CSV table of C-alpha atoms and ligand atoms in Angstrom, one decimal:
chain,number,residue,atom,x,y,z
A,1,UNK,CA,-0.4,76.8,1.8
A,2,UNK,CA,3.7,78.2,1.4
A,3,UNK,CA,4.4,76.5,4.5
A,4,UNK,CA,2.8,72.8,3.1
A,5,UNK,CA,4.5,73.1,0.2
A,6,UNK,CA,8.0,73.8,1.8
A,7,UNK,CA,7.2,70.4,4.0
A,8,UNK,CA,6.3,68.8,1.1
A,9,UNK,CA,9.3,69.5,-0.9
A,10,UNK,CA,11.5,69.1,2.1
A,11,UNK,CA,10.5,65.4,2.4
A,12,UNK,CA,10.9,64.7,-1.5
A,13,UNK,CA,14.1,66.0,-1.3
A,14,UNK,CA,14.6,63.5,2.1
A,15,UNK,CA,13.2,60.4,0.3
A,16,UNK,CA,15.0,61.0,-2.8
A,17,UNK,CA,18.7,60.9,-0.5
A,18,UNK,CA,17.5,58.1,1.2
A,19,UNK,CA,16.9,56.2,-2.6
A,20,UNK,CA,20.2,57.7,-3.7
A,21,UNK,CA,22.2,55.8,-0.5
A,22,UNK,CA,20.4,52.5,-1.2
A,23,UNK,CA,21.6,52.3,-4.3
A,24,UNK,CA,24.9,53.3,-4.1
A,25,UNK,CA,25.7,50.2,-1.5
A,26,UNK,CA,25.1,48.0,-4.7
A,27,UNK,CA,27.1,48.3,-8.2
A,28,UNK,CA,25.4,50.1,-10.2
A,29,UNK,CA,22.3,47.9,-12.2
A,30,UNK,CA,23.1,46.6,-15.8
A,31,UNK,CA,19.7,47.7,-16.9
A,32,UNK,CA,18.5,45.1,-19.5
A,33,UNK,CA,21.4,42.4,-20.1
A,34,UNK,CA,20.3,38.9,-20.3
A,35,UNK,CA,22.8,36.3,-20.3
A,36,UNK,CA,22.3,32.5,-20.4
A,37,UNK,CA,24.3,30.3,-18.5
A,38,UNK,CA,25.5,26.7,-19.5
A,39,UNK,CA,27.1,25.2,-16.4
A,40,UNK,CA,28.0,21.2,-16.9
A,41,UNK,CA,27.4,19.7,-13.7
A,42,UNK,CA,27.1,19.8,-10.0
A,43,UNK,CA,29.7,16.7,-10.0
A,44,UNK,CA,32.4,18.6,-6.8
A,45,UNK,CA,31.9,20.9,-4.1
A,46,UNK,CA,34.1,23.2,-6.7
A,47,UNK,CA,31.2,23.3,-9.2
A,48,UNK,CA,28.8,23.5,-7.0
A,49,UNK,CA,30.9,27.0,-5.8
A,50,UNK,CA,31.5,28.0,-9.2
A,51,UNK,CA,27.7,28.2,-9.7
A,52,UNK,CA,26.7,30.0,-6.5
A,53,UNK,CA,29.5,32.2,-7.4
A,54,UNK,CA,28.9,33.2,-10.7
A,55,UNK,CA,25.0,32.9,-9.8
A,56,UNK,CA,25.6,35.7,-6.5
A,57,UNK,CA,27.8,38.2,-9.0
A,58,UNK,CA,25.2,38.2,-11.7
A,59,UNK,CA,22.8,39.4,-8.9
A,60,UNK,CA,25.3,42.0,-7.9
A,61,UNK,CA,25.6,43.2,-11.0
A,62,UNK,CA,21.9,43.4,-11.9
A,63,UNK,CA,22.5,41.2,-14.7
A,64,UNK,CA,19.2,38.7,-15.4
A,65,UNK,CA,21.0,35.1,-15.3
A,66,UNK,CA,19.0,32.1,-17.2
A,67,UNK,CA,21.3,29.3,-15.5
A,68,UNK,CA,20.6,25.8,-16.8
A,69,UNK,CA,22.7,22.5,-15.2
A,70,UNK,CA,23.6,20.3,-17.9
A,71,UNK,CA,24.3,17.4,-15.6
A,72,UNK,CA,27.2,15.9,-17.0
A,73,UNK,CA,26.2,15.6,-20.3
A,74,UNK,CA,27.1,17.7,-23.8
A,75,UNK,CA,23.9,17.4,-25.6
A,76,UNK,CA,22.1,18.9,-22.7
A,77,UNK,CA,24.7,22.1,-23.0
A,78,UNK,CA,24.0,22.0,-26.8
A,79,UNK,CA,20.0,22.2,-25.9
A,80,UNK,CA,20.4,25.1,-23.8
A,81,UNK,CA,22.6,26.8,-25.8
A,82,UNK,CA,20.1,26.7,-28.6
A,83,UNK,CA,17.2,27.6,-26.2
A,84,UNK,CA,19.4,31.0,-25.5
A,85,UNK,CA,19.6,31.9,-28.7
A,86,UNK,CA,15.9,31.4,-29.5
A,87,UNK,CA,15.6,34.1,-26.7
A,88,UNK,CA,17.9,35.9,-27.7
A,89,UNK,CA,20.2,36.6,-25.0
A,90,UNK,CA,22.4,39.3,-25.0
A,91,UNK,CA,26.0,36.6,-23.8
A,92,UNK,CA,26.0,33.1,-23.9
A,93,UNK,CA,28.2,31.7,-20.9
A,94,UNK,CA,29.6,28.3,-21.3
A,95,UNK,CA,31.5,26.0,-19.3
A,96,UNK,CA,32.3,23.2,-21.3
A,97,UNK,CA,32.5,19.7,-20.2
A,98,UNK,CA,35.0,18.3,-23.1
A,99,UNK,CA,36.9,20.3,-26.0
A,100,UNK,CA,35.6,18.6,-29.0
A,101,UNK,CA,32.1,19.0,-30.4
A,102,UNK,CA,30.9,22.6,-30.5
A,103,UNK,CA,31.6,24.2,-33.9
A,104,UNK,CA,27.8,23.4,-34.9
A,105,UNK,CA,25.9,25.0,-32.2
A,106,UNK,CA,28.8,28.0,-31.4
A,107,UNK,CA,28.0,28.6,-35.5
A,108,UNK,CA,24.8,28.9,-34.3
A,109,UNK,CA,25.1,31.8,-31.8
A,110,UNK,CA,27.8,33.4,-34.3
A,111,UNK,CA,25.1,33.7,-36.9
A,112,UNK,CA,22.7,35.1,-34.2
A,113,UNK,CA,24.9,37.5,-33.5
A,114,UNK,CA,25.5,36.3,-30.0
A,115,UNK,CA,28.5,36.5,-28.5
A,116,UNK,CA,30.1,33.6,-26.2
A,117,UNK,CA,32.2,33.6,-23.4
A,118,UNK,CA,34.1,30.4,-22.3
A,119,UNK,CA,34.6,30.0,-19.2
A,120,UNK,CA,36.7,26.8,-17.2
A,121,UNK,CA,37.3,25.1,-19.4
A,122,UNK,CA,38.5,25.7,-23.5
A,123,UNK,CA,37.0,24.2,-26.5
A,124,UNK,CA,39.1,22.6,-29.3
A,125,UNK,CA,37.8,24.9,-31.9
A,126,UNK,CA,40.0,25.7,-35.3
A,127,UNK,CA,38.0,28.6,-36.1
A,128,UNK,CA,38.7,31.1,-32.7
A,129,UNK,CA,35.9,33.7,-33.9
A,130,UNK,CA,33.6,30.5,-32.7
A,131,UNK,CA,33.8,32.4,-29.0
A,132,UNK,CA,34.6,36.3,-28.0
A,133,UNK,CA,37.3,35.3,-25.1
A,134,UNK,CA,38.0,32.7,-22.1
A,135,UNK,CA,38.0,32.8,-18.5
A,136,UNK,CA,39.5,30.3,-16.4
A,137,UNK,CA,42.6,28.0,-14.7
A,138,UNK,CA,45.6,27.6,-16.1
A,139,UNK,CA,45.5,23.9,-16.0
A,140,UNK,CA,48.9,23.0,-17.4
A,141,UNK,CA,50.4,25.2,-14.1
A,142,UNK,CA,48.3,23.4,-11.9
A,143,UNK,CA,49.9,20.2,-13.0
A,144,UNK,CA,53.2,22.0,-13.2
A,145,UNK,CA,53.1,22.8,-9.5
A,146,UNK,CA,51.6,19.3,-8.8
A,147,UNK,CA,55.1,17.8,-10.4
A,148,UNK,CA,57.5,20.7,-8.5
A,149,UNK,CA,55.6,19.6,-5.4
A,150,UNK,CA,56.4,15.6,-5.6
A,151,UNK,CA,60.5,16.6,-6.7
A,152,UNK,CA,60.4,18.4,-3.9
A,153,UNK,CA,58.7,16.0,-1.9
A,154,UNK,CA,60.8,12.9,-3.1
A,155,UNK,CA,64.5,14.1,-3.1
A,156,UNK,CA,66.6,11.5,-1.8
A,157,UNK,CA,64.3,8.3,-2.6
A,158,UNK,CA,65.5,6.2,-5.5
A,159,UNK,CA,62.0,5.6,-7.1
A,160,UNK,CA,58.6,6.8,-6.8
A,161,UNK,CA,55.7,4.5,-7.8
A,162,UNK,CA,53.1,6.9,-8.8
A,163,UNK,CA,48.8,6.3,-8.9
A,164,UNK,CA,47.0,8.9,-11.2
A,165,UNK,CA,43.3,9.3,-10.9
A,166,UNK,CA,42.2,11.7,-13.8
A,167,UNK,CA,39.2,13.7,-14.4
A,168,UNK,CA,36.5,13.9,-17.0
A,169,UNK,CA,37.7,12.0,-20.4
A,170,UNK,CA,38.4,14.8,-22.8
A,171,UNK,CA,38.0,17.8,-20.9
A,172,UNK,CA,40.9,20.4,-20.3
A,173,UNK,CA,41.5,20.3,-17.1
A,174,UNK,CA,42.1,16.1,-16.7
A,175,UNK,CA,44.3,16.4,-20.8
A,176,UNK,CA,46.3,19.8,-18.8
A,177,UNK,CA,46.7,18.9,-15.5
A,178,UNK,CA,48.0,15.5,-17.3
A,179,UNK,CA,50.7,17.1,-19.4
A,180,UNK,CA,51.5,19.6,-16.7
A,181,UNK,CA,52.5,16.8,-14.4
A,182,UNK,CA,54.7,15.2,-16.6
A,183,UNK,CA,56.5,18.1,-18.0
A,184,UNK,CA,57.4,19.1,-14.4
A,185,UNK,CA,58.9,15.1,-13.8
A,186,UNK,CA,60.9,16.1,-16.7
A,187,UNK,CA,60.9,12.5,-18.0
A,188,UNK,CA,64.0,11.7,-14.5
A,189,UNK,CA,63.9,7.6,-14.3
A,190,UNK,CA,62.9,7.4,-10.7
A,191,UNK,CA,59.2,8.7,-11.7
A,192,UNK,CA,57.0,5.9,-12.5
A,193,UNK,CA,53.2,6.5,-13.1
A,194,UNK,CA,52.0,2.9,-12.6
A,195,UNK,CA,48.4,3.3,-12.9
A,196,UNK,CA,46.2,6.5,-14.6
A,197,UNK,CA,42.7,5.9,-14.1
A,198,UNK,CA,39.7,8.3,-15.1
A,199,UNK,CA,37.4,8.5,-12.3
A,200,UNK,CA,35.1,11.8,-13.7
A,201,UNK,CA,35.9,14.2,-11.1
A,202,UNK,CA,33.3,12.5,-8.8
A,203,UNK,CA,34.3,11.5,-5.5
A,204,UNK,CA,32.7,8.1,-6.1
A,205,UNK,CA,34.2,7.3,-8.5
A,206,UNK,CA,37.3,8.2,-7.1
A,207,UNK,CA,36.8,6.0,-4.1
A,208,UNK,CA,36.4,3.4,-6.6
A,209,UNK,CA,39.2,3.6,-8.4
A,210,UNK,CA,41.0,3.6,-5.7
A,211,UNK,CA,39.7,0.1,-4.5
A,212,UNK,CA,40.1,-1.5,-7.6
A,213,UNK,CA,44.2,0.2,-7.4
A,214,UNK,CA,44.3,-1.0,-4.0
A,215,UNK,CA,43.1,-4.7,-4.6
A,216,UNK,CA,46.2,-5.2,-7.6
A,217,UNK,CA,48.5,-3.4,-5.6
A,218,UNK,CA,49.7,-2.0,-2.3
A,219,UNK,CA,53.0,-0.8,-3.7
A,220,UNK,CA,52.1,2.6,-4.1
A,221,UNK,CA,54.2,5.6,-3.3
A,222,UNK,CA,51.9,8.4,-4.3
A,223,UNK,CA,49.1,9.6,-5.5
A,224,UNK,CA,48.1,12.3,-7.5
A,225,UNK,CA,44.5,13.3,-8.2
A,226,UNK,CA,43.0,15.7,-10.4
A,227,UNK,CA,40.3,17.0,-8.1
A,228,UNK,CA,39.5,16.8,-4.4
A,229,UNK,CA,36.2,15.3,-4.7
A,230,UNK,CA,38.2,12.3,-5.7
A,231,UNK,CA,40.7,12.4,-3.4
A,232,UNK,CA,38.2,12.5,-0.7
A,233,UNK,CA,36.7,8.8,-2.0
A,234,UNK,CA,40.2,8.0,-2.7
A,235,UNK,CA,41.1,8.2,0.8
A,236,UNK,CA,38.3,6.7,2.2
A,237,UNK,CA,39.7,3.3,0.5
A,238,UNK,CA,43.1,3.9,1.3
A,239,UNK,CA,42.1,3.8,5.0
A,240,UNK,CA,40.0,1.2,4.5
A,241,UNK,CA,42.4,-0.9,4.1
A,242,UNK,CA,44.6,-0.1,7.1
A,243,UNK,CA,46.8,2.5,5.0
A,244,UNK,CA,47.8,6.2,6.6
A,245,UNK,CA,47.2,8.4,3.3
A,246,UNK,CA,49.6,11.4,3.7
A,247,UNK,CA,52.0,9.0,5.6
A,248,UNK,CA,52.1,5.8,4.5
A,249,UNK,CA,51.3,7.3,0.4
A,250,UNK,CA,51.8,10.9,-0.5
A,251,UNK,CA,48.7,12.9,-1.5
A,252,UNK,CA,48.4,15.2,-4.4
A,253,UNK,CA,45.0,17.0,-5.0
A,254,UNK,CA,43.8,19.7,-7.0
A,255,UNK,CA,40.8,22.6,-6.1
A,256,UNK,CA,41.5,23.2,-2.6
A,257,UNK,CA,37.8,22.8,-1.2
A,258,UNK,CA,37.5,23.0,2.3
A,259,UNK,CA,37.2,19.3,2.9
A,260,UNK,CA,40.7,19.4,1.5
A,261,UNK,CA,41.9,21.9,3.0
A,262,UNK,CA,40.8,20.2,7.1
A,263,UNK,CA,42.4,17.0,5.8
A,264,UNK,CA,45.9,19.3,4.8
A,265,UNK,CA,45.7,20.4,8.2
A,266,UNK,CA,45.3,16.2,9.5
A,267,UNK,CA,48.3,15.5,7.6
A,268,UNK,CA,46.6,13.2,5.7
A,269,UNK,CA,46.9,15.2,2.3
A,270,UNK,CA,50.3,16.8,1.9
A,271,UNK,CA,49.9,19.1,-1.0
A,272,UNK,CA,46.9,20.5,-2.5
A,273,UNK,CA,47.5,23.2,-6.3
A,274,UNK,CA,44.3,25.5,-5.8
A,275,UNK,CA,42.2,25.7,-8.8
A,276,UNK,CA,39.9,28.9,-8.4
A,277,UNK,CA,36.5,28.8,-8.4
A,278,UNK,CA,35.3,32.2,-7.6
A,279,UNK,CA,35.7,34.1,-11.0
A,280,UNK,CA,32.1,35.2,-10.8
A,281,UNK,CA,33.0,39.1,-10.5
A,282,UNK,CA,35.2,38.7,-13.3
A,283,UNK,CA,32.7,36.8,-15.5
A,284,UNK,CA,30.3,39.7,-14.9
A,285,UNK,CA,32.5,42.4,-16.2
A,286,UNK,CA,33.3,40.7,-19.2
A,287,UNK,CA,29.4,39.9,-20.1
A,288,UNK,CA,28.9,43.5,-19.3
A,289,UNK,CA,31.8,44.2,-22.3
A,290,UNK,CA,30.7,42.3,-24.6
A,291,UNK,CA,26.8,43.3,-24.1
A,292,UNK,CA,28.2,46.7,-25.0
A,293,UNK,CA,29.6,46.0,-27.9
A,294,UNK,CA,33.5,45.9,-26.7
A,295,UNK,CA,36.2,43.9,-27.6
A,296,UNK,CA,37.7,41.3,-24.7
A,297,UNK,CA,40.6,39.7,-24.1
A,298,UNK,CA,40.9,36.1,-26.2
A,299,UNK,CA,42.1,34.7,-22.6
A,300,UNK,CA,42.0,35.5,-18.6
A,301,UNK,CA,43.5,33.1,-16.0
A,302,UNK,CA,42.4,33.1,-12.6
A,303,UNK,CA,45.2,33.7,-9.9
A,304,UNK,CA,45.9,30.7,-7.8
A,305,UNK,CA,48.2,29.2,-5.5
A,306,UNK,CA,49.7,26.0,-3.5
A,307,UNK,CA,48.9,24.7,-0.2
A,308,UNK,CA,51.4,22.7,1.3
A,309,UNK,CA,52.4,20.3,4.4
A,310,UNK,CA,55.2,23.3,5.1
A,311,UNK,CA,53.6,26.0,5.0
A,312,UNK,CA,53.7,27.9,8.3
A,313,UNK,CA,49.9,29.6,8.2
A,314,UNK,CA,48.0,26.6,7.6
A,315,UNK,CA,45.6,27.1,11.0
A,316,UNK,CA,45.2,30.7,9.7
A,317,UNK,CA,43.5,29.9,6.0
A,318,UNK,CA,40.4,31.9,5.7
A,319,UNK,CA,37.1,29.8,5.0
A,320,UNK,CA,37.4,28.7,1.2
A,321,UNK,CA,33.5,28.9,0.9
A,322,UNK,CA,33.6,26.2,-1.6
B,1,AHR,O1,37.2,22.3,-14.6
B,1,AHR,C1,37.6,22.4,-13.2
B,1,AHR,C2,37.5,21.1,-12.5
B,1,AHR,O2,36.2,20.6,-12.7
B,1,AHR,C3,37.7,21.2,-11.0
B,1,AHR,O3,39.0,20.8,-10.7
B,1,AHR,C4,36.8,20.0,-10.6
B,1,AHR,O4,36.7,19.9,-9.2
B,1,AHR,C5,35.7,20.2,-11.4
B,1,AHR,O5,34.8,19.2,-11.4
């Protein structure tokens, strides 16, 4: 009887090593946080990685994600926002397709007692209590670096003609990237944006655009989009027509999706400003804050950098997974 006793603590003492290793190759589970998730769209491959990305880290983090997929449209955001706060979530995530529009609903959630976390994209909110903190780009860089790339670029040529194909109407990152641009052209004579022309982030549309650009005009010495899914349609019709993009008109994109990234490495786009959609670990720790009770801070960017025609490691760029 001793001796089946000592077996029979000597294998709960095995099994409970063997549970004690398992769960130390994960991070420790968030027992109990719910936190719903307002994403806008699946409109670029950069969405579409911001969602598996954020979607992955919740997992890792044990935290229960209600995801819902606005498809492009505010009052679908609005709908789920109010659905999470009939459960009763613990953190609202949002990523906001435009700026204006959300004091009602975030009221909403502040008088629930639920705190939001922005994340993207801002809102243009007077009363800041409205959300807890942000996470995302710095869009006005972005456009910065976009503008420092085409100075660079353009030094000796006595004027640039330049296309713009923006993103969604309203949203940060299109009113940003916008500003950003200019600022950096620093208002020098030889810069002149011919055409700006929304084409909603979607590739599409950008592809579009660009036709209808292309059908006015083939006196075009650059062109500067606000997201890669655009550029990618964008191209399509400049080489429709007979035109080396890269070459023949110099290509400035913003994401740095993989698609971009194989055409950087064709020559056929010459500078791409990364925007960074893998913040998922980041968003995770800051739900887990504020589902605790703690304070965050009002604003987090996400690092990023440039890609460039010059840049000597261009074959050795790890897979973007987006
Ligand atoms: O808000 C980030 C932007 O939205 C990305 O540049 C774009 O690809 C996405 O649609």
């Amino acid at each position: 009887m001793k001796q089946l006793l000592k077996h029979i603590a000597i294998i709960a003492c095995l099994l409970s090593i063997l549970m004690l290793s398992s769960c130390a190759e994960k991070d420790t589970p968030t027992p109990g946080i719910i936190a719903g998730f307002s994403q806008l769209g699946a409109e670029s491959g950069w969405r579409v990685g911001n969602t598996k990305d954020v979607e992955a880290a919740a997992q890792n983090a044990g935290i229960q994600l209600m995801m819902r997929n606005a498809e492009q449209m505010q009052e679908n955001q609005i709908k789920a926002i109010r659905s999470f706060i009939a459960y009763q979530v613990d953190v609202i995530i949002l990523a906001p397709i435009v700026e204006q529009g959300w004091e009602t609903v975030l009221t909403e959630a502040k008088d629930a007692g639920i705190p939001v976390l922005l994340i993207d994209r801002d809102i243009d909110a007077k009363d800041t209590s409205l959300y807890a903190g942000a996470i995302g780009s710095d869009f006005l860089a972005e456009g910065r670096r976009a503008g420092e790339f085409l100075m660079k670029k353009t030094e000796g040529m006595k004027s640039v003609r330049i296309v713009e194909i923006t993103g969604t109407e309203n949203s940060t990152p299109t009113r940003e990237r916008t500003l950003g641009f200019r600022d950096a052209l620093g208002g020098d004579p030889r810069f002149d944006i011919t055409i700006s022309v929304s084409g909603d982030f979607l590739r599409s549309k950008g592809r579009e655009c660009m036709e209808n650009i292309l059908r006015e005009t083939r006196d075009i010495d650059m062109l500067y989009s606000h997201n890669d899914a655009m550029t990618l349609g964008a191209i399509e019709a400049i080489e429709a027509v007979g035109l080396a993009p890269g070459k023949d008109i110099i290509i400035i994109t913003v994401d740095g999706e993989q698609g971009a990234i194989d055409l950087l490495k064709l020559g056929k786009i010459n500078c791409i400003v990364e925007c960074n959609p893998m913040i998922g670990g980041q968003i995770m720790e800051l739900v887990k804050k504020l589902a605790a009770g703690e304070a965050i801070p009002k604003k987090t960017y996400s690092t990023e950098r440039v890609f460039t025609e010059w840049d000597e490691d261009l074959m050795s760029i790890p897979p973007r997974g987006y």
